[in-house]
Amino acid sequence: QVQLVESGGGLVQAGGSLRLSCATSGRTFSTYAMGWFRQAPGKERECVAAINTSGGWTYYPDSVKGRFTVSRDNAKNTVYLQMNSLKPEDTALYYCAAMRPGRLATKIESYDFWGQGTQVTVSS
């Protein structure tokens, strides 16, 4: 079992930055690929970043590419999401999730464990 706890969300003006953190329990963090998802009211949950076990591969959809950066520190059992140039449309509840390698990182169904989420609100 892996427990995930997100932090770092908040209210920021458009153009600002936030850094989300996801701290995990257990000794197996380095064996899981990690993803960041978001869900806005009335919309489907979508993947905004993913990273493999070593950090050598990352994924971003076009909507956040060049603005968001995912990274991980396996020694600290933590994954991060640096969000720059934030837009009002980035407003959502942001979740981190853990996935055993070998699955499609953009699919919600690929992930085994989820955090409770942290709210990000971007004002115009």
Tab-separated table of N, CA, C and O in Angstrom, residues 28-115:
chain	number	residue	atom	x	y	z
A	28	THR	N	8.868	1.721	-1.280
A	28	THR	CA	8.850	1.286	-2.673
A	28	THR	C	8.603	2.414	-3.649
A	28	THR	O	8.300	2.171	-4.806
A	29	PHE	N	8.749	3.665	-3.190
A	29	PHE	CA	8.445	4.805	-4.056
A	29	PHE	C	9.209	4.723	-5.364
A	29	PHE	O	8.659	4.992	-6.428
A	30	SER	N	10.473	4.354	-5.318
A	30	SER	CA	11.306	4.359	-6.526
A	30	SER	C	10.889	3.309	-7.543
A	30	SER	O	11.368	3.335	-8.679
A	31	THR	N	10.007	2.406	-7.169
A	31	THR	CA	9.548	1.378	-8.105
A	31	THR	C	8.264	1.770	-8.818
A	31	THR	O	7.769	1.014	-9.660
A	32	TYR	N	7.720	2.931	-8.495
A	32	TYR	CA	6.479	3.392	-9.103
A	32	TYR	C	6.733	4.565	-10.039
A	32	TYR	O	7.452	5.507	-9.688
A	33	ALA	N	6.108	4.522	-11.210
A	33	ALA	CA	5.992	5.723	-12.022
A	33	ALA	C	4.923	6.603	-11.384
A	33	ALA	O	4.026	6.099	-10.696
A	34	MET	N	5.044	7.897	-11.590
A	34	MET	CA	4.138	8.833	-10.931
A	34	MET	C	3.459	9.742	-11.948
A	34	MET	O	4.036	10.085	-12.987
A	35	GLY	N	2.243	10.121	-11.628
A	35	GLY	CA	1.513	11.033	-12.498
A	35	GLY	C	0.850	12.130	-11.706
A	35	GLY	O	0.561	11.970	-10.510
A	36	TRP	N	0.656	13.256	-12.363
A	36	TRP	CA	-0.152	14.347	-11.822
A	36	TRP	C	-1.382	14.492	-12.727
A	36	TRP	O	-1.255	14.549	-13.950
A	37	PHE	N	-2.529	14.557	-12.085
A	37	PHE	CA	-3.792	14.730	-12.793
A	37	PHE	C	-4.506	15.956	-12.231
A	37	PHE	O	-4.217	16.386	-11.122
A	38	ARG	N	-5.464	16.462	-12.990
A	38	ARG	CA	-6.296	17.538	-12.471
A	38	ARG	C	-7.736	17.326	-12.924
A	38	ARG	O	-7.993	16.701	-13.950
A	39	GLN	N	-8.633	17.858	-12.117
A	39	GLN	CA	-10.045	17.773	-12.455
A	39	GLN	C	-10.723	19.074	-12.064
A	39	GLN	O	-10.723	19.456	-10.890
A	40	ALA	N	-11.278	19.727	-13.063
A	40	ALA	CA	-12.046	20.952	-12.857
A	40	ALA	C	-13.521	20.585	-12.744
A	40	ALA	O	-13.948	19.542	-13.257
A	41	PRO	N	-14.318	21.432	-12.108
A	41	PRO	CA	-15.747	21.126	-11.965
A	41	PRO	C	-16.408	20.904	-13.315
A	41	PRO	O	-16.224	21.686	-14.248
A	42	GLY	N	-17.141	19.798	-13.425
A	42	GLY	CA	-17.846	19.492	-14.655
A	42	GLY	C	-16.993	18.923	-15.762
A	42	GLY	O	-17.484	18.692	-16.869
A	43	LYS	N	-15.715	18.695	-15.482
A	43	LYS	CA	-14.815	18.166	-16.509
A	43	LYS	C	-14.227	16.837	-16.058
A	43	LYS	O	-14.216	16.505	-14.879
A	44	GLU	N	-13.716	16.090	-17.030
A	44	GLU	CA	-13.085	14.821	-16.733
A	44	GLU	C	-11.690	15.039	-16.152
A	44	GLU	O	-11.041	16.043	-16.415
A	45	ARG	N	-11.252	14.076	-15.366
A	45	ARG	CA	-9.894	14.116	-14.836
A	45	ARG	C	-8.918	13.889	-15.985
A	45	ARG	O	-9.119	12.996	-16.813
A	46	GLU	N	-7.858	14.699	-16.026
A	46	GLU	CA	-6.893	14.601	-17.105
A	46	GLU	C	-5.469	14.577	-16.552
A	46	GLU	O	-5.175	15.188	-15.529
A	47	CYS	N	-4.612	13.888	-17.287
A	47	CYS	CA	-3.205	13.816	-16.913
A	47	CYS	C	-2.497	15.082	-17.371
A	47	CYS	O	-2.610	15.467	-18.545
A	48	VAL	N	-1.770	15.716	-16.472
A	48	VAL	CA	-1.009	16.907	-16.836
A	48	VAL	C	0.499	16.662	-16.793
A	48	VAL	O	1.278	17.500	-17.271
A	49	ALA	N	0.929	15.557	-16.218
A	49	ALA	CA	2.350	15.228	-16.198
A	49	ALA	C	2.524	13.795	-15.726
A	49	ALA	O	1.713	13.286	-14.952
A	50	ALA	N	3.588	13.176	-16.198
A	50	ALA	CA	3.946	11.838	-15.729
A	50	ALA	C	5.456	11.704	-15.779
A	50	ALA	O	6.127	12.381	-16.574
A	51	ILE	N	5.977	10.827	-14.923
A	51	ILE	CA	7.423	10.640	-14.845
A	51	ILE	C	7.706	9.185	-14.515
A	51	ILE	O	6.976	8.556	-13.731
A	52	ASN	N	8.759	8.644	-15.121
A	52	ASN	CA	9.048	7.239	-14.876
A	52	ASN	C	9.821	7.080	-13.560
A	52	ASN	O	10.049	8.039	-12.829
A	53	THR	N	10.218	5.866	-13.266
A	53	THR	CA	10.796	5.581	-11.948
A	53	THR	C	12.109	6.304	-11.709
A	53	THR	O	12.400	6.720	-10.587
A	54	SER	N	12.901	6.478	-12.761
A	54	SER	CA	14.210	7.117	-12.598
A	54	SER	C	14.165	8.628	-12.803
A	54	SER	O	15.116	9.331	-12.465
A	55	GLY	N	13.082	9.111	-13.399
A	55	GLY	CA	13.015	10.523	-13.739
A	55	GLY	C	13.554	10.830	-15.121
A	55	GLY	O	13.574	11.982	-15.548
A	56	GLY	N	13.969	9.808	-15.847
A	56	GLY	CA	14.562	10.020	-17.159
A	56	GLY	C	13.569	10.210	-18.283
A	56	GLY	O	13.957	10.558	-19.412
A	57	TRP	N	12.326	9.960	-18.013
A	57	TRP	CA	11.274	10.152	-19.016
A	57	TRP	C	10.127	10.916	-18.376
A	57	TRP	O	9.740	10.636	-17.245
A	58	THR	N	9.627	11.907	-19.111
A	58	THR	CA	8.482	12.666	-18.641
A	58	THR	C	7.491	12.862	-19.777
A	58	THR	O	7.844	12.756	-20.963
A	59	TYR	N	6.264	13.149	-19.380
A	59	TYR	CA	5.202	13.389	-20.351
A	59	TYR	C	4.408	14.623	-19.933
A	59	TYR	O	4.161	14.834	-18.727
A	60	TYR	N	4.016	15.428	-20.938
A	60	TYR	CA	3.124	16.565	-20.722
A	60	TYR	C	2.175	16.681	-21.898
A	60	TYR	O	2.599	16.554	-23.042
A	61	PRO	N	0.932	16.983	-21.656
A	61	PRO	CA	0.046	17.287	-22.786
A	61	PRO	C	0.367	18.679	-23.313
A	61	PRO	O	1.018	19.482	-22.636
A	62	ASP	N	-0.105	18.982	-24.501
A	62	ASP	CA	0.186	20.274	-25.117
A	62	ASP	C	-0.307	21.446	-24.271
A	62	ASP	O	0.277	22.514	-24.297
A	63	SER	N	-1.373	21.233	-23.512
A	63	SER	CA	-1.975	22.324	-22.745
A	63	SER	C	-1.046	22.871	-21.658
A	63	SER	O	-1.220	24.010	-21.217
A	64	VAL	N	-0.081	22.080	-21.210
A	64	VAL	CA	0.810	22.544	-20.140
A	64	VAL	C	2.283	22.481	-20.536
A	64	VAL	O	3.146	22.938	-19.766
A	65	LYS	N	2.576	21.940	-21.693
A	65	LYS	CA	3.975	21.786	-22.125
A	65	LYS	C	4.667	23.137	-22.165
A	65	LYS	O	4.129	24.108	-22.690
A	66	GLY	N	5.852	23.196	-21.588
A	66	GLY	CA	6.603	24.443	-21.528
A	66	GLY	C	6.292	25.279	-20.304
A	66	GLY	O	7.010	26.233	-20.001
A	67	ARG	N	5.216	24.932	-19.578
A	67	ARG	CA	4.840	25.684	-18.377
A	67	ARG	C	4.970	24.838	-17.115
A	67	ARG	O	5.282	25.362	-16.055
A	68	PHE	N	4.702	23.537	-17.228
A	68	PHE	CA	4.755	22.632	-16.082
A	68	PHE	C	5.989	21.751	-16.177
A	68	PHE	O	6.392	21.346	-17.277
A	69	THR	N	6.571	21.433	-15.028
A	69	THR	CA	7.714	20.528	-14.975
A	69	THR	C	7.526	19.549	-13.826
A	69	THR	O	7.332	19.966	-12.676
A	70	VAL	N	7.587	18.267	-14.135
A	70	VAL	CA	7.488	17.231	-13.109
A	70	VAL	C	8.897	16.735	-12.788
A	70	VAL	O	9.749	16.620	-13.679
A	71	SER	N	9.124	16.448	-11.518
A	71	SER	CA	10.412	15.907	-11.093
A	71	SER	C	10.173	15.020	-9.872
A	71	SER	O	9.091	15.045	-9.280
A	72	ARG	N	11.163	14.251	-9.537
A	72	ARG	CA	11.031	13.372	-8.377
A	72	ARG	C	12.357	13.277	-7.642
A	72	ARG	O	13.427	13.387	-8.259
A	73	ASP	N	12.268	13.048	-6.344
A	73	ASP	CA	13.424	12.827	-5.505
A	73	ASP	C	13.192	11.486	-4.815
A	73	ASP	O	12.452	11.417	-3.825
A	74	ASN	N	13.802	10.448	-5.327
A	74	ASN	CA	13.561	9.115	-4.777
A	74	ASN	C	14.108	8.966	-3.357
A	74	ASN	O	13.622	8.148	-2.582
A	75	ALA	N	15.098	9.757	-3.016
A	75	ALA	CA	15.634	9.700	-1.653
A	75	ALA	C	14.647	10.279	-0.644
A	75	ALA	O	14.653	9.898	0.530
A	76	LYS	N	13.802	11.197	-1.116
A	76	LYS	CA	12.820	11.828	-0.232
A	76	LYS	C	11.412	11.283	-0.444
A	76	LYS	O	10.467	11.776	0.165
A	77	ASN	N	11.285	10.300	-1.330
A	77	ASN	CA	9.964	9.710	-1.609
A	77	ASN	C	8.943	10.773	-2.006
A	77	ASN	O	7.778	10.727	-1.581
A	78	THR	N	9.363	11.707	-2.828
A	78	THR	CA	8.506	12.844	-3.164
A	78	THR	C	8.564	13.136	-4.660
A	78	THR	O	9.636	13.050	-5.269
A	79	VAL	N	7.413	13.487	-5.202
A	79	VAL	CA	7.329	13.947	-6.577
A	79	VAL	C	6.798	15.373	-6.561
A	79	VAL	O	6.006	15.735	-5.688
A	80	TYR	N	7.266	16.181	-7.504
A	80	TYR	CA	6.934	17.599	-7.536
A	80	TYR	C	6.302	17.964	-8.883
A	80	TYR	O	6.552	17.322	-9.898
A	81	LEU	N	5.529	19.032	-8.851
A	81	LEU	CA	5.017	19.618	-10.078
A	81	LEU	C	5.210	21.124	-9.989
A	81	LEU	O	4.521	21.793	-9.218
A	82	GLN	N	6.164	21.639	-10.754
A	82	GLN	CA	6.399	23.072	-10.834
A	82	GLN	C	5.502	23.635	-11.924
A	82	GLN	O	5.577	23.182	-13.076
A	83	MET	N	4.665	24.598	-11.558
A	83	MET	CA	3.721	25.178	-12.509
A	83	MET	C	4.009	26.661	-12.653
A	83	MET	O	3.917	27.411	-11.673
A	84	ASN	N	4.373	27.062	-13.845
A	84	ASN	CA	4.680	28.452	-14.144
A	84	ASN	C	3.673	29.007	-15.144
A	84	ASN	O	2.963	28.256	-15.818
A	85	SER	N	3.648	30.317	-15.252
A	85	SER	CA	2.765	31.000	-16.213
A	85	SER	C	1.346	30.468	-16.116
A	85	SER	O	0.705	30.138	-17.123
A	86	LEU	N	0.854	30.407	-14.907
A	86	LEU	CA	-0.460	29.813	-14.684
A	86	LEU	C	-1.570	30.637	-15.315
A	86	LEU	O	-1.489	31.873	-15.392
A	87	LYS	N	-2.585	29.926	-15.778
A	87	LYS	CA	-3.731	30.539	-16.446
A	87	LYS	C	-5.005	30.194	-15.661
A	87	LYS	O	-5.043	29.182	-14.971
A	88	PRO	N	-6.042	31.000	-15.809
A	88	PRO	CA	-7.303	30.673	-15.123
A	88	PRO	C	-7.815	29.273	-15.464
A	88	PRO	O	-8.405	28.611	-14.603
A	89	GLU	N	-7.558	28.822	-16.679
A	89	GLU	CA	-8.018	27.484	-17.062
A	89	GLU	C	-7.224	26.359	-16.393
A	89	GLU	O	-7.579	25.192	-16.539
A	90	ASP	N	-6.174	26.695	-15.663
A	90	ASP	CA	-5.454	25.683	-14.877
A	90	ASP	C	-6.134	25.427	-13.535
A	90	ASP	O	-5.729	24.522	-12.794
A	91	THR	N	-7.150	26.214	-13.212
A	91	THR	CA	-7.871	26.028	-11.958
A	91	THR	C	-8.503	24.646	-11.906
A	91	THR	O	-9.244	24.254	-12.808
A	92	ALA	N	-8.175	23.900	-10.851
A	92	ALA	CA	-8.667	22.525	-10.717
A	92	ALA	C	-8.178	21.939	-9.399
A	92	ALA	O	-7.335	22.531	-8.716
A	93	LEU	N	-8.689	20.773	-9.088
A	93	LEU	CA	-8.150	19.964	-7.997
A	93	LEU	C	-7.061	19.081	-8.608
A	93	LEU	O	-7.319	18.377	-9.578
A	94	TYR	N	-5.876	19.166	-8.051
A	94	TYR	CA	-4.732	18.443	-8.591
A	94	TYR	C	-4.420	17.229	-7.720
A	94	TYR	O	-4.320	17.340	-6.485
A	95	TYR	N	-4.248	16.086	-8.380
A	95	TYR	CA	-3.977	14.822	-7.707
A	95	TYR	C	-2.640	14.257	-8.165
A	95	TYR	O	-2.281	14.366	-9.332
A	96	CYS	N	-1.942	13.607	-7.263
A	96	CYS	CA	-0.828	12.770	-7.689
A	96	CYS	C	-1.253	11.306	-7.567
A	96	CYS	O	-2.156	10.972	-6.803
A	97	ALA	N	-0.602	10.476	-8.352
A	97	ALA	CA	-0.956	9.065	-8.398
A	97	ALA	C	0.285	8.234	-8.680
A	97	ALA	O	1.230	8.716	-9.311
A	98	ALA	N	0.249	6.988	-8.225
A	98	ALA	CA	1.377	6.068	-8.389
A	98	ALA	C	0.948	4.886	-9.248
A	98	ALA	O	-0.152	4.341	-9.081
A	99	MET	N	1.844	4.488	-10.120
A	99	MET	CA	1.553	3.438	-11.094
A	99	MET	C	2.722	2.471	-11.207
A	99	MET	O	3.881	2.888	-11.261
A	100	ARG	N	2.415	1.190	-11.240
A	100	ARG	CA	3.469	0.215	-11.524
A	100	ARG	C	3.896	0.390	-12.976
A	100	ARG	O	3.060	0.577	-13.850
A	101	PRO	N	5.190	0.327	-13.271
A	101	PRO	CA	5.685	0.574	-14.635
A	101	PRO	C	5.108	-0.407	-15.652
A	101	PRO	O	4.656	-1.495	-15.304
A	102	GLY	N	5.127	0.013	-16.903
A	102	GLY	CA	4.676	-0.845	-17.994
A	102	GLY	C	3.281	-0.540	-18.475
A	102	GLY	O	2.812	-1.170	-19.417
A	103	ARG	N	2.624	0.412	-17.834
A	103	ARG	CA	1.274	0.774	-18.247
A	103	ARG	C	1.275	2.140	-18.925
A	103	ARG	O	2.266	2.860	-18.890
A	104	LEU	N	0.129	2.475	-19.547
A	104	LEU	CA	0.023	3.745	-20.240
A	104	LEU	C	-0.149	4.862	-19.210
A	104	LEU	O	-1.148	4.893	-18.487
A	105	ALA	N	0.798	5.777	-19.171
A	105	ALA	CA	0.852	6.761	-18.094
A	105	ALA	C	-0.265	7.798	-18.152
A	105	ALA	O	-0.551	8.445	-17.152
A	106	THR	N	-0.899	7.973	-19.301
A	106	THR	CA	-1.925	9.000	-19.410
A	106	THR	C	-3.306	8.507	-19.012
A	106	THR	O	-4.243	9.296	-18.923
A	107	LYS	N	-3.448	7.225	-18.772
A	107	LYS	CA	-4.756	6.642	-18.451
A	107	LYS	C	-4.985	6.578	-16.952
A	107	LYS	O	-4.153	6.061	-16.203
A	108	ILE	N	-6.134	7.071	-16.518
A	108	ILE	CA	-6.486	7.026	-15.109
A	108	ILE	C	-6.453	5.585	-14.595
A	108	ILE	O	-5.976	5.315	-13.488
A	109	GLU	N	-6.921	4.674	-15.410
A	109	GLU	CA	-7.029	3.272	-14.999
A	109	GLU	C	-5.669	2.605	-14.751
A	109	GLU	O	-5.597	1.542	-14.151
A	110	SER	N	-4.601	3.228	-15.232
A	110	SER	CA	-3.270	2.647	-15.057
A	110	SER	C	-2.739	2.799	-13.640
A	110	SER	O	-1.813	2.097	-13.251
A	111	TYR	N	-3.315	3.710	-12.870
A	111	TYR	CA	-2.754	4.078	-11.571
A	111	TYR	C	-3.383	3.288	-10.439
A	111	TYR	O	-4.592	3.071	-10.408
A	112	ASP	N	-2.524	2.893	-9.513
A	112	ASP	CA	-2.942	2.027	-8.412
A	112	ASP	C	-3.313	2.805	-7.158
A	112	ASP	O	-4.149	2.355	-6.380
A	113	PHE	N	-2.639	3.923	-6.930
A	113	PHE	CA	-2.848	4.674	-5.693
A	113	PHE	C	-2.990	6.159	-6.013
A	113	PHE	O	-2.299	6.681	-6.908
A	114	TRP	N	-3.854	6.822	-5.254
A	114	TRP	CA	-4.164	8.234	-5.473
A	114	TRP	C	-4.119	9.006	-4.169
A	114	TRP	O	-4.460	8.471	-3.099
A	115	GLY	N	-3.715	10.280	-4.273
A	115	GLY	CA	-3.824	11.168	-3.144
A	115	GLY	C	-5.210	11.787	-3.082
A	115	GLY	O	-6.069	11.516	-3.929
